[in-house]
Coordinates of C-alpha atoms in Angstrom, one line a residue:
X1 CA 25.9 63.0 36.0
X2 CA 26.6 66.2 37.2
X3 CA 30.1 65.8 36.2
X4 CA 29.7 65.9 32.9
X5 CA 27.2 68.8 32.7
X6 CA 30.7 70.8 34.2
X7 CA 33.1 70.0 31.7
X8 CA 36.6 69.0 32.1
X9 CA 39.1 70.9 34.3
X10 CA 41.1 73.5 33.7
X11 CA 45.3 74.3 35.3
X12 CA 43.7 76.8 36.9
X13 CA 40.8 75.1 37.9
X14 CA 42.6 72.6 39.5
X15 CA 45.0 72.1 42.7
X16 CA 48.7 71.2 42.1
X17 CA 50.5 69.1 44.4
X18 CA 53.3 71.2 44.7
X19 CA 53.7 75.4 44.2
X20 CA 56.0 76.1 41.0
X21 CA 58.5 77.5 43.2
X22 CA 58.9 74.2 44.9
X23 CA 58.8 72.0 41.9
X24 CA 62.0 74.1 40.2
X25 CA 63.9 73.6 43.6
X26 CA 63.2 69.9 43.4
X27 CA 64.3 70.3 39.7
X28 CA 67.2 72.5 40.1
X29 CA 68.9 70.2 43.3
X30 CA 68.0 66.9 41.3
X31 CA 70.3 68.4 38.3
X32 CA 72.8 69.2 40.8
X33 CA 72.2 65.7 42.1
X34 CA 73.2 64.0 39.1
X35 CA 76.0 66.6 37.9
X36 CA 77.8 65.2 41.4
X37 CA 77.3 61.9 41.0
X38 CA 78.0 61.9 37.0
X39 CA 81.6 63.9 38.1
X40 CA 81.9 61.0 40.9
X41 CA 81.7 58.6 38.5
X42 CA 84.2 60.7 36.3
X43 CA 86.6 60.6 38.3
X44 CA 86.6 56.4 39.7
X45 CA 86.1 55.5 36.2
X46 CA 88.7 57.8 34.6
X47 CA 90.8 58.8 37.1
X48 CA 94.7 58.3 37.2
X49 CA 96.7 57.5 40.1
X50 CA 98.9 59.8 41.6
X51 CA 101.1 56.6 42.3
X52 CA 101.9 55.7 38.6
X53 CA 105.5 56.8 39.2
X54 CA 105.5 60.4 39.0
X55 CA 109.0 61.6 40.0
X56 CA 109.6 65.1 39.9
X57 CA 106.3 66.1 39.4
X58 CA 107.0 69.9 40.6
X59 CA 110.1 70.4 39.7
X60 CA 111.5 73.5 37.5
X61 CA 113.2 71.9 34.5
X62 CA 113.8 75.3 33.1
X63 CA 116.2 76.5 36.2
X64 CA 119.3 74.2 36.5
X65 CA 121.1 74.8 39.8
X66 CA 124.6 76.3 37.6
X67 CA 122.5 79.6 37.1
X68 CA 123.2 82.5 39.5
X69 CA 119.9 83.4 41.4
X70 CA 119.4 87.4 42.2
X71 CA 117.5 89.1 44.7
X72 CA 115.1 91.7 43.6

């Protein structure tokens, strides 16, 4: 009966199970959590092989080897 007589609780009134601090870490790495798995996924989902043919791939099609190279 008591209880009653006291009213309900206030935040302040009451304990938290974990400090603020600690419940924005658990927040902030759980975000980061997902970002990383979310790009993992990204990338086995979408991702293109680097064996599809790709010839080439670094050379300079804008120097043919006719053209007279200089030192500088």
């Amino acid at each position: 009966m008591r209880l009653f007589l006291l009213g309900p609780l206030t935040r302040s009134q009451a304990e938290r199970a974990l400090p603020q601090w600690l419940t924005g870490i658990i927040a902030v790495a759980g975000f980061l959590l997902l970002a990383f798995v979310a790009l993992l996924v990204n990338r086995a989902w979408c991702g293109k092989s680097s064996s599809k043919g790709i010839d080439n791939a670094y050379a300079n099609v804008a120097f043919s080897a006719d053209e007279k190279v200089t030192a500088m």
